[in-house]
XYZ file of C-alpha atoms in Angstrom:
644
model
C -15.311 -19.252 -13.014
C -13.860 -21.915 -15.271
C -10.959 -24.336 -15.102
C -8.519 -25.592 -17.706
C -6.222 -28.348 -16.565
C -3.803 -28.514 -19.475
C -2.188 -26.254 -22.039
C -2.708 -28.197 -25.237
C -1.129 -26.018 -27.902
C 2.083 -27.537 -29.221
C 3.343 -24.559 -31.196
C 2.474 -20.945 -30.535
C 4.206 -17.651 -31.132
C 3.221 -14.618 -29.081
C 3.850 -11.231 -30.657
C 7.101 -10.007 -29.208
C 8.024 -13.328 -27.583
C 11.439 -13.263 -29.239
C 11.834 -9.519 -29.488
C 12.738 -8.560 -25.968
C 16.428 -9.496 -26.258
C 17.516 -7.042 -28.915
C 16.995 -4.596 -31.734
C 16.109 -4.920 -35.385
C 18.841 -4.432 -37.936
C 18.269 -2.337 -41.004
C 19.386 0.498 -43.194
C 18.815 4.211 -43.010
C 19.034 6.497 -46.016
C 20.149 3.812 -48.467
C 21.931 5.150 -51.530
C 19.560 6.077 -54.331
C 16.496 6.461 -52.134
C 15.273 9.763 -50.760
C 14.461 9.720 -47.076
C 10.845 10.304 -46.046
C 11.816 11.182 -42.460
C 10.650 14.570 -41.182
C 10.340 16.175 -37.759
C 7.296 18.018 -36.511
C 6.929 20.021 -33.302
C 4.446 18.500 -30.886
C 3.138 20.379 -27.861
C 2.922 18.108 -24.819
C 0.351 18.345 -22.051
C 2.830 20.222 -19.861
C 3.150 22.910 -22.537
C 6.620 21.892 -23.669
C 7.342 21.249 -27.342
C 9.111 18.123 -28.578
C 10.323 17.588 -32.148
C 8.884 14.208 -33.143
C 10.067 12.142 -36.117
C 7.543 10.979 -38.748
C 7.942 8.954 -41.933
C 5.977 7.191 -44.640
C 4.582 3.702 -44.125
C 2.602 1.352 -46.321
C -0.137 2.717 -48.536
C -3.640 1.297 -47.911
C -3.355 -0.399 -51.339
C -0.199 -2.321 -50.355
C -0.577 -6.099 -50.432
C 0.794 -6.394 -46.911
C -1.767 -3.871 -45.610
C -4.654 -6.168 -46.586
C -7.000 -3.201 -46.739
C -10.583 -3.108 -47.962
C -12.307 -0.944 -50.541
C -13.214 2.337 -48.874
C -16.972 2.876 -49.031
C -19.479 4.204 -46.523
C -22.416 1.826 -46.711
C -24.741 -0.435 -44.706
C -25.698 -4.056 -45.305
C -27.264 -7.020 -43.550
C -24.915 -9.954 -43.008
C -27.223 -12.958 -42.988
C -27.208 -15.778 -40.444
C -25.440 -18.855 -41.794
C -23.060 -16.905 -44.031
C -19.282 -16.849 -43.572
C -16.599 -14.202 -44.017
C -13.889 -16.577 -45.255
C -13.423 -20.314 -45.881
C -13.451 -22.363 -42.685
C -14.575 -19.508 -40.445
C -17.450 -19.811 -37.998
C -20.820 -19.121 -39.676
C -22.885 -16.224 -38.328
C -25.522 -17.338 -35.838
C -27.746 -14.314 -36.397
C -28.308 -11.467 -38.832
C -25.922 -8.543 -38.287
C -26.346 -4.956 -39.403
C -22.913 -3.937 -40.712
C -22.212 -0.223 -41.121
C -18.959 0.262 -43.002
C -16.599 3.260 -42.968
C -18.787 5.415 -40.738
C -17.211 8.895 -40.304
C -16.451 10.178 -36.787
C -15.353 13.793 -36.328
C -12.798 14.345 -33.582
C -12.453 17.479 -31.410
C -9.989 19.140 -33.834
C -12.124 18.463 -36.908
C -10.152 15.415 -38.063
C -12.387 12.677 -39.474
C -11.656 9.023 -38.753
C -13.618 6.005 -39.940
C -15.084 3.111 -38.034
C -16.898 -0.123 -38.815
C -19.923 -0.929 -36.674
C -21.584 -4.308 -36.193
C -24.927 -4.295 -34.394
C -28.187 -6.172 -33.950
C -30.844 -5.725 -36.614
C -33.406 -3.902 -34.479
C -34.300 -0.460 -33.139
C -33.335 -1.195 -29.517
C -30.566 0.477 -27.527
C -27.553 -1.696 -26.802
C -24.280 -1.624 -24.885
C -21.195 -1.348 -27.070
C -17.581 -2.554 -26.989
C -14.855 -0.577 -28.766
C -11.610 -2.107 -30.072
C -9.134 0.748 -30.597
C -6.050 0.315 -32.789
C -4.485 1.395 -36.109
C -3.978 -2.168 -37.401
C -6.914 -2.075 -39.817
C -10.544 -2.596 -38.935
C -10.897 -5.373 -41.503
C -8.048 -7.936 -41.407
C -5.193 -5.422 -41.857
C -1.427 -5.724 -41.613
C -1.461 -8.321 -38.836
C -3.611 -11.444 -38.726
C -3.593 -14.703 -36.802
C -2.873 -16.661 -39.982
C 0.562 -14.967 -40.041
C 1.455 -16.702 -36.772
C 2.530 -20.378 -36.636
C -0.403 -22.521 -35.568
C -2.576 -19.371 -35.383
C -1.288 -19.228 -31.804
C -3.727 -21.980 -30.885
C -6.862 -20.259 -32.213
C -8.680 -22.590 -34.649
C -9.992 -20.987 -37.847
C -13.551 -21.975 -36.940
C -13.288 -20.492 -33.427
C -14.029 -17.027 -34.836
C -16.030 -15.564 -37.697
C -13.279 -13.468 -39.295
C -15.315 -10.305 -38.727
C -13.066 -9.352 -35.800
C -10.248 -6.862 -36.179
C -6.848 -8.222 -35.175
C -6.745 -8.890 -31.411
C -10.330 -7.659 -30.994
C -13.703 -9.131 -29.983
C -15.566 -11.213 -32.545
C -18.687 -9.319 -33.684
C -20.456 -12.580 -34.569
C -20.437 -13.650 -30.925
C -21.132 -10.288 -29.322
C -23.895 -9.107 -31.646
C -25.691 -12.415 -31.074
C -25.716 -11.502 -27.388
C -27.068 -7.999 -27.887
C -23.892 -5.921 -28.163
C -22.601 -3.402 -30.674
C -18.963 -3.764 -31.764
C -17.123 -0.569 -32.757
C -13.928 -1.076 -34.783
C -12.300 2.288 -35.597
C -9.221 2.959 -37.659
C -7.536 5.417 -35.317
C -6.122 8.752 -36.491
C -4.005 8.328 -39.620
C -4.689 4.615 -40.127
C -5.781 3.636 -43.643
C -8.368 6.265 -44.707
C -8.688 8.021 -41.322
C -7.461 11.609 -41.414
C -4.332 13.005 -39.782
C -0.977 11.427 -39.021
C -0.849 8.048 -37.322
C 0.412 8.285 -33.737
C 1.367 6.005 -30.863
C -0.659 6.207 -27.661
C -0.053 9.302 -25.527
C -2.542 12.067 -24.741
C -3.531 12.882 -28.348
C -4.326 9.270 -29.200
C -6.093 8.708 -25.882
C -8.293 11.769 -26.368
C -9.144 10.569 -29.869
C -10.437 7.395 -28.243
C -12.317 9.460 -25.694
C -13.942 11.490 -28.492
C -15.019 8.293 -30.257
C -16.537 6.844 -27.099
C -18.546 9.999 -26.506
C -19.659 10.003 -30.164
C -20.784 6.376 -29.847
C -22.735 7.048 -26.655
C -24.884 9.593 -28.530
C -25.879 7.230 -31.327
C -29.528 6.077 -31.448
C -28.496 2.438 -30.984
C -26.511 3.130 -27.777
C -27.688 2.586 -24.204
C -25.009 5.075 -23.128
C -22.571 2.494 -21.771
C -19.386 1.753 -23.723
C -16.761 -0.834 -22.828
C -13.351 -1.621 -24.297
C -11.743 -4.979 -25.026
C -8.872 -6.631 -26.896
C -5.283 -7.852 -26.653
C -1.911 -6.103 -26.830
C -2.187 -2.715 -28.620
C -5.915 -2.824 -27.882
C -5.117 -3.320 -24.188
C -2.526 -0.535 -24.114
C -5.191 1.687 -25.665
C -7.551 0.823 -22.827
C -5.075 1.940 -20.158
C -4.474 5.236 -21.974
C -8.062 6.036 -22.993
C -9.498 5.108 -19.596
C -6.874 7.420 -18.063
C -8.602 10.339 -19.818
C -11.864 9.392 -18.047
C -14.461 9.430 -20.860
C -17.861 10.021 -19.279
C -19.524 7.064 -21.000
C -16.691 4.522 -20.684
C -18.276 2.134 -18.181
C -15.807 -0.793 -18.005
C -12.570 -2.091 -19.520
C -11.048 -5.526 -20.003
C -7.273 -5.137 -20.536
C -6.047 -8.527 -21.808
C -2.242 -8.206 -21.630
C -0.647 -4.879 -22.477
C 2.058 -2.555 -21.155
C 1.500 0.765 -19.375
C 4.935 2.438 -19.738
C 6.258 2.257 -23.285
C 9.782 3.449 -22.501
C 10.510 1.144 -19.564
C 8.588 -1.918 -20.710
C 9.351 -2.199 -24.429
C 11.208 0.569 -26.248
C 14.082 1.130 -23.801
C 13.635 -1.657 -21.281
C 16.507 -1.605 -18.829
C 17.711 1.604 -20.466
C 18.771 -0.231 -23.642
C 17.449 1.415 -26.806
C 15.563 -1.323 -28.626
C 13.804 -0.304 -31.863
C 12.927 -3.865 -32.842
C 9.386 -3.978 -31.476
C 8.238 -0.570 -32.742
C 10.011 -1.164 -36.065
C 8.191 -4.468 -36.496
C 4.861 -2.821 -35.698
C 5.633 0.180 -37.917
C 6.132 -2.127 -40.877
C 2.526 -3.313 -40.660
C 0.883 0.139 -40.584
C -0.873 1.678 -43.579
C -1.679 5.368 -43.886
C -2.498 8.039 -46.451
C -0.334 10.381 -44.418
C 2.710 10.120 -42.155
C 3.328 7.784 -39.238
C 5.017 8.700 -35.973
C 8.530 7.276 -36.336
C 8.772 5.791 -32.913
C 11.696 3.496 -33.812
C 13.726 6.640 -34.502
C 12.524 8.228 -31.261
C 13.706 5.090 -29.444
C 17.303 5.485 -30.634
C 17.454 9.292 -30.416
C 15.586 9.839 -27.122
C 17.334 7.311 -24.914
C 16.442 8.905 -21.574
C 13.083 9.492 -19.910
C 11.999 12.887 -21.255
C 8.705 14.649 -21.971
C 8.142 12.529 -25.072
C 8.306 9.297 -23.080
C 6.374 10.702 -20.133
C 3.503 11.109 -22.589
C 3.746 7.360 -23.274
C 2.917 6.414 -19.665
C -0.757 5.644 -19.022
C -2.553 7.696 -16.360
C -3.424 4.698 -14.257
C -4.191 6.893 -11.256
C -7.295 8.167 -13.081
C -8.915 4.775 -13.672
C -11.784 4.214 -11.260
C -14.159 2.245 -13.493
C -14.533 -1.573 -13.302
C -11.653 -3.496 -14.865
C -11.274 -7.188 -15.659
C -7.507 -7.617 -16.122
C -5.974 -10.724 -17.716
C -2.236 -11.432 -17.519
C 0.352 -14.126 -18.185
C 3.949 -14.691 -17.078
C 5.343 -15.525 -20.516
C 4.817 -12.359 -22.568
C 8.079 -10.352 -22.567
C 6.299 -7.299 -23.963
C 3.193 -7.202 -21.766
C 3.728 -9.195 -18.562
C 5.059 -6.401 -16.360
C 2.603 -3.769 -17.559
C -0.455 -5.940 -17.072
C 0.435 -6.652 -13.458
C 1.417 -3.014 -12.911
C -1.889 -1.859 -14.341
C -3.844 -4.094 -12.000
C -1.777 -3.029 -9.004
C -1.872 0.701 -9.659
C -5.402 1.505 -10.827
C -7.442 2.745 -7.830
C -10.701 1.157 -9.007
C -12.514 -0.642 -6.186
C -14.009 -2.980 -8.794
C -11.044 -4.748 -10.348
C -10.281 -8.377 -11.055
C -7.106 -10.200 -12.091
C -6.844 -13.565 -13.811
C -3.447 -15.012 -14.736
C -3.710 -17.703 -17.423
C -1.180 -20.275 -18.577
C -1.408 -20.153 -22.383
C -0.933 -17.048 -24.572
C -2.883 -13.830 -25.008
C -4.625 -14.688 -28.288
C -5.404 -18.299 -27.445
C -6.841 -17.343 -24.063
C -8.843 -14.422 -25.467
C -10.745 -16.510 -28.018
C -11.357 -19.688 -26.001
C -15.043 -20.252 -25.163
C -14.704 -20.142 -21.363
C -12.888 -16.791 -21.150
C -15.270 -15.294 -23.717
C -18.281 -16.354 -21.647
C -16.697 -14.967 -18.502
C -15.920 -11.678 -20.216
C -19.550 -11.441 -21.330
C -20.693 -11.957 -17.747
C -18.481 -9.015 -16.727
C -19.816 -6.767 -19.498
C -23.409 -7.949 -18.990
C -23.153 -6.691 -15.431
C -21.417 -3.356 -15.989
C -22.655 -2.425 -19.472
C -26.008 -4.167 -19.548
C -27.044 -3.811 -15.903
C -27.626 -7.560 -15.500
C -27.779 -8.840 -11.906
C -25.675 -11.965 -12.464
C -23.543 -12.210 -9.296
C -20.421 -11.110 -11.221
C -19.151 -9.335 -8.116
C -18.855 -12.697 -6.368
C -16.156 -13.671 -8.869
C -12.840 -14.117 -6.981
C -10.845 -10.894 -7.233
C -7.546 -12.653 -8.012
C -6.979 -16.011 -9.692
C -3.533 -17.143 -10.776
C -1.791 -19.927 -12.615
C 1.470 -21.510 -11.483
C 3.529 -23.001 -14.301
C 5.103 -26.413 -13.802
C 7.004 -27.573 -16.911
C 7.397 -31.347 -16.808
C 4.295 -31.655 -14.640
C 0.775 -30.161 -14.561
C 0.224 -26.430 -14.212
C -1.986 -25.018 -11.488
C -4.829 -23.001 -13.056
C -7.345 -20.585 -11.523
C -6.052 -20.738 -7.961
C -7.860 -18.129 -5.871
C -5.683 -15.567 -4.070
C -6.358 -12.365 -2.148
C -4.065 -10.020 -4.068
C -0.996 -9.759 -6.287
C 1.795 -9.859 -5.274
C 0.541 -12.683 -3.074
C 0.268 -11.496 0.554
C 1.968 -14.664 1.839
C 5.128 -14.009 -0.213
C 8.413 -14.383 1.653
C 11.324 -12.772 -0.190
C 14.528 -14.771 0.195
C 18.044 -14.074 -1.020
C 20.094 -16.610 -2.962
C 23.723 -15.470 -2.965
C 25.973 -15.825 -6.004
C 29.057 -17.927 -5.333
C 32.429 -18.044 -7.064
C 31.804 -21.701 -8.017
C 28.719 -20.627 -10.003
C 26.250 -21.894 -7.444
C 23.507 -20.099 -5.520
C 23.385 -20.383 -1.746
C 21.192 -19.182 1.108
C 24.328 -17.743 2.741
C 26.833 -15.260 1.263
C 30.436 -16.317 0.872
C 32.718 -14.792 3.505
C 35.501 -14.049 1.037
C 35.212 -11.686 -1.900
C 35.786 -13.210 -5.324
C 34.815 -12.600 -8.934
C 33.382 -14.395 -11.947
C 34.106 -13.018 -15.416
C 33.267 -13.675 -19.051
C 34.269 -12.021 -22.337
C 31.431 -10.163 -24.063
C 32.094 -12.354 -27.102
C 30.716 -15.241 -25.037
C 26.979 -14.928 -25.806
C 25.758 -17.104 -22.957
C 27.745 -15.292 -20.293
C 27.814 -17.200 -17.039
C 25.264 -19.077 -14.946
C 24.580 -19.803 -11.287
C 22.536 -22.820 -10.196
C 20.895 -24.252 -7.092
C 19.035 -27.502 -6.426
C 15.830 -27.501 -4.359
C 15.803 -29.845 -1.397
C 11.997 -29.695 -1.162
C 9.049 -28.729 -3.343
C 8.998 -24.941 -3.651
C 6.819 -22.370 -5.383
C 8.259 -19.070 -6.592
C 5.449 -16.711 -7.655
C 5.837 -12.975 -8.025
C 8.654 -10.502 -8.653
C 12.338 -11.474 -8.738
C 15.327 -9.137 -8.792
C 19.076 -9.429 -9.121
C 21.238 -7.265 -6.865
C 24.778 -7.534 -8.163
C 28.151 -5.821 -8.081
C 29.539 -5.416 -11.599
C 32.623 -4.066 -13.337
C 33.456 -3.445 -17.017
C 36.949 -4.314 -18.222
C 37.542 -2.574 -21.558
C 34.452 -0.358 -21.725
C 32.781 2.500 -19.874
C 29.384 0.775 -19.908
C 27.708 -2.633 -19.811
C 24.495 -3.954 -21.362
C 23.233 -6.991 -19.497
C 20.467 -9.520 -19.884
C 19.616 -11.756 -16.943
C 17.207 -14.656 -16.939
C 15.921 -17.326 -14.609
C 14.648 -20.729 -15.659
C 13.733 -24.130 -14.304
C 15.906 -27.189 -15.049
C 15.075 -30.841 -14.467
C 16.887 -33.067 -11.972
C 19.597 -33.745 -14.541
C 20.196 -30.042 -15.136
C 18.512 -30.009 -18.551
C 16.084 -27.400 -19.836
C 12.427 -28.429 -19.797
C 10.540 -27.622 -23.023
C 7.235 -25.840 -22.636
C 4.189 -27.840 -23.726
C 3.008 -25.060 -26.014
C 6.110 -23.683 -27.688
C 8.672 -26.441 -27.227
C 11.008 -23.785 -25.801
C 12.075 -23.355 -22.158
C 10.119 -20.844 -20.087
C 12.383 -17.988 -19.019
C 11.819 -14.776 -17.097
C 14.119 -11.904 -18.048
C 15.566 -8.601 -16.925
C 17.758 -6.045 -18.733
C 20.087 -3.220 -17.780
C 22.355 -0.659 -19.378
C 24.546 -0.100 -16.350
C 25.042 3.614 -17.008
C 21.294 3.988 -16.319
C 21.419 2.034 -13.049
C 19.952 4.835 -10.899
C 16.507 3.949 -9.567
C 13.345 6.015 -9.399
C 12.892 6.023 -5.628
C 9.197 6.929 -5.800
C 8.271 4.170 -8.230
C 10.582 1.427 -6.972
C 9.718 -1.178 -4.386
C 12.040 -3.640 -2.707
C 10.743 -6.391 -5.004
C 10.372 -4.365 -8.233
C 13.143 -1.814 -8.862
C 12.253 0.824 -11.470
C 14.919 2.780 -13.342
C 14.803 6.571 -13.351
C 16.563 6.737 -16.746
C 17.065 10.484 -16.407
C 20.860 10.450 -16.721
C 23.857 8.328 -17.664
C 26.664 7.509 -15.240
C 29.473 5.953 -17.253
C 31.924 3.638 -15.550
C 35.530 4.422 -14.722
C 38.311 1.829 -15.174
C 38.252 -0.577 -12.239
C 35.003 0.878 -10.815
C 32.677 -1.665 -9.171
C 29.036 -0.569 -8.884
C 25.927 -2.150 -7.355
C 22.960 -2.638 -9.679
C 19.387 -3.794 -9.220
C 17.824 -5.561 -12.195
C 14.092 -6.246 -12.201
C 13.112 -9.682 -13.481
C 9.493 -9.723 -14.576
C 6.849 -11.655 -12.606
C 6.731 -15.428 -12.870
C 4.805 -18.213 -11.202
C 6.823 -21.438 -11.182
C 6.708 -24.689 -9.227
C 9.992 -26.484 -8.483
C 9.951 -30.080 -7.305
C 12.540 -31.610 -5.010
C 15.701 -32.208 -7.024
C 14.844 -29.712 -9.757
C 17.074 -26.697 -10.279
C 16.874 -22.929 -10.620
C 19.391 -21.415 -13.010
C 20.289 -17.724 -13.157
C 22.105 -16.625 -16.312
C 23.880 -13.275 -16.680
C 25.001 -12.490 -20.220
C 25.907 -9.650 -22.570
C 22.873 -8.165 -24.309
C 22.878 -8.783 -28.051
C 20.529 -8.142 -30.949
C 18.552 -11.096 -32.318
C 18.109 -12.221 -35.891
C 15.115 -10.398 -37.382
C 13.860 -13.745 -38.737
C 12.751 -14.637 -35.215
C 9.744 -12.298 -35.516
C 6.377 -13.439 -36.956
C 6.057 -12.852 -40.716
C 3.165 -10.392 -40.552
C 1.598 -9.849 -43.956
C 2.701 -13.205 -45.353
C -0.585 -15.074 -44.962
C -2.953 -14.987 -47.918
C -6.471 -14.353 -46.690
C -9.370 -15.165 -49.023
C -12.605 -13.133 -48.820
C -15.527 -12.458 -51.183
C -14.716 -10.212 -54.135
C -18.052 -8.452 -53.664
C -20.178 -8.124 -50.558
C -18.811 -9.095 -47.197
C -20.007 -12.583 -46.261
C -21.334 -15.416 -48.410
C -23.318 -18.630 -48.224
C -20.728 -21.445 -48.155
C -23.161 -23.660 -50.064
C -23.196 -21.174 -52.946
C -19.651 -20.472 -54.219
C -18.912 -16.862 -55.130
C -16.008 -15.014 -56.700
C -13.206 -14.548 -54.160
C -10.176 -12.289 -53.816
C -6.932 -12.832 -51.950
C -5.345 -10.314 -49.591
C -1.805 -10.344 -48.210
C 1.118 -12.525 -49.174
C 4.034 -10.076 -48.785
C 5.720 -9.838 -45.388
C 8.767 -7.969 -46.711
C 6.881 -4.985 -48.148
C 7.871 -1.806 -46.279
C 6.659 1.727 -46.925
C 10.101 3.368 -46.940
C 12.775 0.639 -46.680
C 15.577 3.172 -46.849
C 14.391 4.637 -43.538
C 14.286 1.470 -41.421
C 16.054 2.189 -38.134
C 19.355 0.404 -37.558
C 20.605 -1.329 -34.438
C 22.481 1.067 -32.137
C 26.110 0.034 -31.584
C 26.609 -2.233 -28.587
C 28.271 -0.772 -25.537
C 29.635 -4.177 -24.598
C 33.387 -4.462 -25.066
C 36.123 -6.468 -23.427
C 35.026 -8.389 -20.371
C 32.243 -8.327 -17.756
C 33.243 -8.989 -14.162
C 30.727 -10.026 -11.480
C 31.864 -9.567 -7.900
C 30.529 -11.967 -5.273
C 31.057 -12.657 -1.578
C 32.511 -10.545 1.208
C 31.597 -6.876 0.786
C 30.188 -7.738 -2.651
C 27.298 -9.959 -1.546
C 25.524 -10.245 -4.887
C 22.197 -12.059 -4.652
C 19.075 -13.135 -6.472
C 15.936 -12.235 -4.504
C 13.108 -14.712 -5.114
C 9.417 -14.745 -4.051
C 8.848 -17.887 -2.002
C 5.214 -18.806 -1.428
C 4.371 -20.465 1.853
C 1.975 -23.368 1.713
C -1.466 -22.421 2.955
């Protein structure tokens, strides 16, 4: 176990941190450009057929793709050499096998890079599964302001984006497997997004790896974001030789947690990701599926991980501040039936935490135990450790708990009042608060704490709403901490206030009764119920988990506002960074200059710009009315943590 007292990064951008509030603008079928969009029938696991959109993306030669020369070969990367200027030198010799072919169950051939010790021994292996490119690729930390807190010399540059650093792991006796999944770069087939086909491709690759002469038969998986989502899905297919996973922030339900969160079709995140993919073939046009399949159907059911099948050991790492991954990471931990599972909630960001020395060492202890058979007392590691954020003060880090949600949670209701306050008691008389949808900040409700209070866990808004001038409403709700003067408190890392959000398209307000809990309502999204003039309806809006400390005199503010699309310039400029690597070979002696080449430098390059998916029209018109008090006792339910 390790402790970090402070979050030191002054500027960090987490992938998706500004995406959750809207959809990416664009054009579709621009004049003079032929569309590349096609549909293909896809048979789902239940036997039903869905027509799925596909389109062209970047070519592997595109500058933004930052691809490598395709060549199946082996070489020794010598200790002391570096991959790129400023990167960490290798501490040992590494046998690098490049573009190794792997044949999948249907005959499709994909290609993987393998980094392993230079010996004849059998080793445990860790696979990092994604389509981003096994060598640099369309996304790279240098594209992100401040490299998200990861110094250049913290890693060797051998790692694929969001994956484990081969230089570290090979030095400790591991093999790192970095595949380009189906359709990515030179891998055969069409590039797809998660689901059963993608998961079984990962399963095939794990079983292939376990049969290699260098394998001890135990394969693990690791990585952030897409690489975490892949772990949930691949582990759900139960590969025989997958021995342990380490999901480090990633969603489990693509429809509810990113694409159509709250029932609002949001192509921004998949469109952003799509723009970084490179393929010789077609790419699943998930942005178009987002705006054309706006209810939970067989297509989206296939994009839900089979958590119920995961019984292997899992070391799960979460945070409260990732609007793409927070909910799914906690849901994954809660729902997998594995008896050997651990949760750690950090207080920085997914990339910074993943590459810091202490978490890396702890992850190795986990894998040493379950992949290497080392008796190292890993199982004595506390099963749940959390952080509690405290902007303006010092965060709590690595506090040991029994479970999540915390067993000592007491859910309390704060009732919305007509004077825009929150109170422990509902108002006796019914009233309303309204705002025009042209007012982007909507309306807010505030309360002041009369004693130090911790709110850690799931929050929800139960409200009575009415649309004046429309038959639907699209809402965003958020909670945040204010100082004693009612001012926002900037986060130490980003300089922005920490907010926890929820979303709802009111016509999709019906809940899934099997999946919902009192503290975490889950939408069914199987039908639309449009509003009638003057109709007041109750809604439950899930606000993703947060751990926050409020001191006496500080304030909690709830904001309810009309959902609106953000400016696309708020997303990281993936592909912009110019990455310099050797023109020949793979690593070089920094004391002996060699010819170099530059990759990247074009964040606007898109495979088929005429086919970028546009923002769906807003359903917000006229005025939103919130009913409070009397028979309309709208409230914010918060998770109050009793002092031990």
